[in-house]
């Protein structure tokens, strides 16, 4: 349903500019309406998409309709896949993908035969976003195309569609790239490795292990993919990777070892707790936490109080929370006064996780909830609410604990590991 009184919402007069005799002005107005997600402008934009004589205006209209995402635009955009201009057809395909318009699957499949390379590629990408599993089998034959850009786009689409039937062919593709490595193939190899990880294919672990051992440029991605898949089979090669000189590979291996709970790696992982590189110390701290390594508690406590890196200390706090030893609470409470805001935010979650019901922890959390740093107060308030929820009580001041903003979610995921 559209807002009839457009003028009340179109404060900048963009609607009036859509009828300007100057195509550049029309195009700019269309772009601004798309950025504003101006649903009231959808009828005007559809008219421009269908009737404007200027290619760039029609293209901009398709893009704007994709940004707005109103269902009324789906069929006009499908019609635009037959526009005489390839720019417009490509923009229409991209827009339909953004809208995840399942009604457009037939039109997008037809676009796979478009005479223009970029339109075909946009159609493949859009099909991947539709979320229709059956589309994977239709895209699968395109993996054999000689064009590396098309291969990469197909792989991304198959990953989005969770096309398990593509697994055997994808594994064989990766084996072929390993047999004849070429720098030109690296973007496809990287995409293939990520896809195999996201599809959670245990059968891919042996070939991913070979990538970790020897395909320059994709080794870290392969180590991460093994962690995504899970299972103990990938543990030995990840331990091997810890002896490598590549910091990125070591970081990926540490994270994946924690994910798959490969406790046999603990002796090697503990060595990184004293690494000169703070990135490795931070990741190792989280890894020993995920591996339930109670023997590392004294080292983690020392890191929480004394590490020179402001990002390692909160990671040590988070790891102690994961380990779940309630007897640590008295040793952690003094850190409520610490000057490191990242640490105080992590501390709120850890204290709540260890035992949020104790009066001492409740007092600490209430103090942190009044912190002048927004992220700290936010984390503490959420911890208080979580404590109340666990205890079956009404959440404390629910209005004071809103849903996190994108910025807060990103921050919490990075420093608290949970959001």
Coordinates of C-alpha atoms in Angstrom, one line a residue, residues 102-293:
X102 CA 10.7 -16.1 -5.9
X103 CA 8.1 -15.2 -8.5
X104 CA 10.9 -14.2 -10.8
X105 CA 12.6 -17.6 -11.0
X106 CA 11.4 -18.4 -14.5
X107 CA 12.3 -15.0 -15.8
X108 CA 15.8 -15.2 -14.2
X109 CA 16.3 -18.7 -15.7
X110 CA 15.5 -17.3 -19.1
X111 CA 18.1 -14.6 -18.5
X112 CA 20.8 -17.3 -18.2
X113 CA 20.7 -17.4 -22.0
X114 CA 21.0 -13.6 -22.4
X115 CA 23.4 -12.4 -25.1
X116 CA 25.2 -10.2 -22.6
X117 CA 27.8 -11.7 -20.2
X118 CA 27.1 -9.3 -17.4
X119 CA 23.3 -10.0 -17.5
X120 CA 23.9 -13.7 -17.3
X121 CA 26.2 -13.3 -14.4
X122 CA 23.7 -11.0 -12.6
X123 CA 21.0 -13.6 -13.2
X124 CA 23.1 -16.4 -11.7
X125 CA 23.8 -14.3 -8.6
X126 CA 20.1 -13.4 -8.3
X127 CA 19.0 -17.0 -8.5
X128 CA 21.4 -17.8 -5.7
X129 CA 19.6 -15.3 -3.5
X130 CA 16.1 -16.6 -4.1
X131 CA 16.4 -19.4 -1.6
X132 CA 14.9 -22.1 -3.8
X133 CA 16.9 -25.3 -3.3
X134 CA 15.8 -26.8 -6.6
X135 CA 17.7 -24.0 -8.4
X136 CA 21.0 -25.6 -7.4
X137 CA 20.6 -28.5 -9.8
X138 CA 19.9 -26.1 -12.7
X139 CA 23.0 -24.0 -11.9
X140 CA 25.3 -27.0 -11.4
X141 CA 26.2 -27.6 -15.1
X142 CA 27.5 -24.0 -15.3
X143 CA 30.4 -25.0 -13.1
X144 CA 32.0 -26.5 -16.2
X145 CA 32.1 -23.2 -18.1
X146 CA 35.6 -22.0 -19.0
X147 CA 35.0 -18.5 -17.8
X148 CA 36.4 -18.2 -14.3
X149 CA 34.2 -15.3 -13.4
X150 CA 31.1 -17.3 -14.1
X151 CA 32.4 -20.3 -12.2
X152 CA 33.0 -18.1 -9.2
X153 CA 29.5 -16.6 -9.4
X154 CA 28.0 -20.1 -9.7
X155 CA 29.9 -21.3 -6.6
X156 CA 28.6 -18.3 -4.6
X157 CA 25.1 -19.1 -5.7
X158 CA 25.4 -22.8 -4.9
X159 CA 26.7 -21.9 -1.4
X160 CA 23.7 -19.6 -0.8
X161 CA 21.3 -22.3 -2.0
X162 CA 23.0 -24.9 0.3
X163 CA 23.2 -27.1 -2.8
X164 CA 24.5 -30.4 -1.2
X165 CA 24.2 -32.1 -4.6
X166 CA 27.0 -30.0 -5.8
X167 CA 29.5 -31.5 -3.3
X168 CA 31.1 -34.2 -5.5
X169 CA 31.7 -31.9 -8.4
X170 CA 33.1 -29.1 -6.1
X171 CA 35.5 -31.5 -4.4
X172 CA 36.8 -32.8 -7.7
X173 CA 37.2 -29.2 -8.9
X174 CA 39.3 -28.4 -5.9
X175 CA 41.4 -31.5 -6.5
X176 CA 42.0 -30.4 -10.1
X177 CA 43.1 -26.9 -9.0
X178 CA 45.5 -28.5 -6.5
X179 CA 47.0 -30.7 -9.1
X180 CA 47.8 -27.7 -11.4
X181 CA 48.0 -24.6 -9.2
X182 CA 47.8 -21.3 -11.1
X183 CA 47.7 -17.8 -9.6
X184 CA 44.9 -16.9 -12.1
X185 CA 42.7 -19.5 -10.5
X186 CA 43.1 -18.2 -6.9
X187 CA 39.8 -16.2 -6.7
X188 CA 37.8 -19.4 -7.8
X189 CA 39.8 -21.6 -5.4
X190 CA 39.1 -19.2 -2.5
X191 CA 35.4 -19.2 -3.3
X192 CA 35.3 -23.0 -3.6
X193 CA 37.0 -23.4 -0.3
X194 CA 34.6 -21.1 1.5
X195 CA 31.6 -22.8 -0.2
X196 CA 32.7 -26.3 0.9
X197 CA 33.0 -25.0 4.5
X198 CA 29.6 -23.3 4.5
X199 CA 28.0 -26.4 3.1
X200 CA 29.4 -28.4 6.1
X201 CA 30.7 -31.3 4.0
X202 CA 32.8 -33.8 6.0
X203 CA 33.8 -35.4 2.7
X204 CA 35.7 -32.2 1.8
X205 CA 38.0 -32.3 4.8
X206 CA 40.8 -34.4 3.1
X207 CA 41.1 -32.0 0.1
X208 CA 40.8 -29.0 2.4
X209 CA 43.7 -30.4 4.4
X210 CA 45.7 -30.6 1.2
X211 CA 44.9 -26.9 0.6
X212 CA 46.1 -26.0 4.1
X213 CA 49.4 -27.9 3.4
X214 CA 50.1 -26.3 0.1
X215 CA 47.9 -24.0 -1.9
X216 CA 49.4 -20.5 -1.3
X217 CA 46.7 -17.8 -0.9
X218 CA 44.0 -20.2 0.3
X219 CA 45.5 -21.9 3.2
X220 CA 43.9 -19.8 6.0
X221 CA 40.5 -20.0 4.3
X222 CA 40.8 -23.8 4.2
X223 CA 41.8 -23.9 7.9
X224 CA 38.7 -21.9 8.7
X225 CA 36.5 -24.1 6.4
X226 CA 37.6 -27.2 8.4
X227 CA 36.4 -25.4 11.5
X228 CA 33.1 -24.6 9.9
X229 CA 32.6 -28.3 8.9
X230 CA 33.4 -29.6 12.4
X231 CA 34.4 -33.0 13.5
X232 CA 37.7 -34.3 14.7
X233 CA 39.1 -35.4 11.3
X234 CA 40.5 -32.0 10.6
X235 CA 42.4 -31.7 13.9
X236 CA 45.8 -33.1 12.9
X237 CA 46.3 -30.8 9.9
X238 CA 45.2 -27.8 12.0
X239 CA 47.9 -28.8 14.6
X240 CA 50.4 -29.0 11.8
X241 CA 49.4 -25.5 10.7
X242 CA 50.3 -24.1 14.2
X243 CA 53.9 -24.7 13.3
X244 CA 53.7 -22.6 10.2
X245 CA 55.3 -19.1 10.0
X246 CA 52.1 -17.5 8.6
X247 CA 50.3 -15.6 11.4
X248 CA 47.0 -15.6 9.4
X249 CA 47.2 -19.4 9.1
X250 CA 48.0 -19.8 12.8
X251 CA 45.1 -17.6 13.7
X252 CA 42.7 -19.6 11.5
X253 CA 44.0 -22.9 12.9
X254 CA 43.6 -21.8 16.5
X255 CA 40.0 -20.6 16.0
X256 CA 39.1 -23.9 14.2
X257 CA 40.7 -26.1 16.8
X258 CA 38.5 -24.4 19.4
X259 CA 35.4 -24.9 17.2
X260 CA 36.0 -28.6 16.7
X261 CA 37.0 -29.1 20.3
X262 CA 40.2 -30.9 19.4
X263 CA 41.7 -31.3 22.9
X264 CA 44.7 -33.1 21.6
X265 CA 46.0 -29.8 20.4
X266 CA 46.1 -28.2 23.9
X267 CA 49.9 -28.5 24.4
X268 CA 50.5 -26.7 21.1
X269 CA 47.8 -24.1 21.8
X270 CA 49.1 -23.2 25.2
X271 CA 52.4 -22.1 23.8
X272 CA 50.6 -19.3 22.0
X273 CA 49.4 -17.8 25.3
X274 CA 52.8 -16.3 25.6
X275 CA 53.3 -15.4 21.9
X276 CA 54.8 -12.0 21.2
X277 CA 52.0 -11.3 18.8
X278 CA 48.9 -10.1 20.7
X279 CA 46.6 -11.4 18.0
X280 CA 47.8 -14.9 18.6
X281 CA 47.6 -14.5 22.4
X282 CA 44.1 -13.2 22.2
X283 CA 42.9 -16.1 19.9
X284 CA 44.8 -18.7 21.9
X285 CA 43.0 -17.5 25.1
X286 CA 39.6 -18.0 23.5
X287 CA 40.7 -21.3 22.1
X288 CA 41.8 -22.8 25.5
X289 CA 38.5 -21.6 26.8
X290 CA 36.6 -23.4 24.1
X291 CA 38.7 -26.5 24.7
X292 CA 37.7 -26.5 28.4
X293 CA 41.4 -26.2 29.5

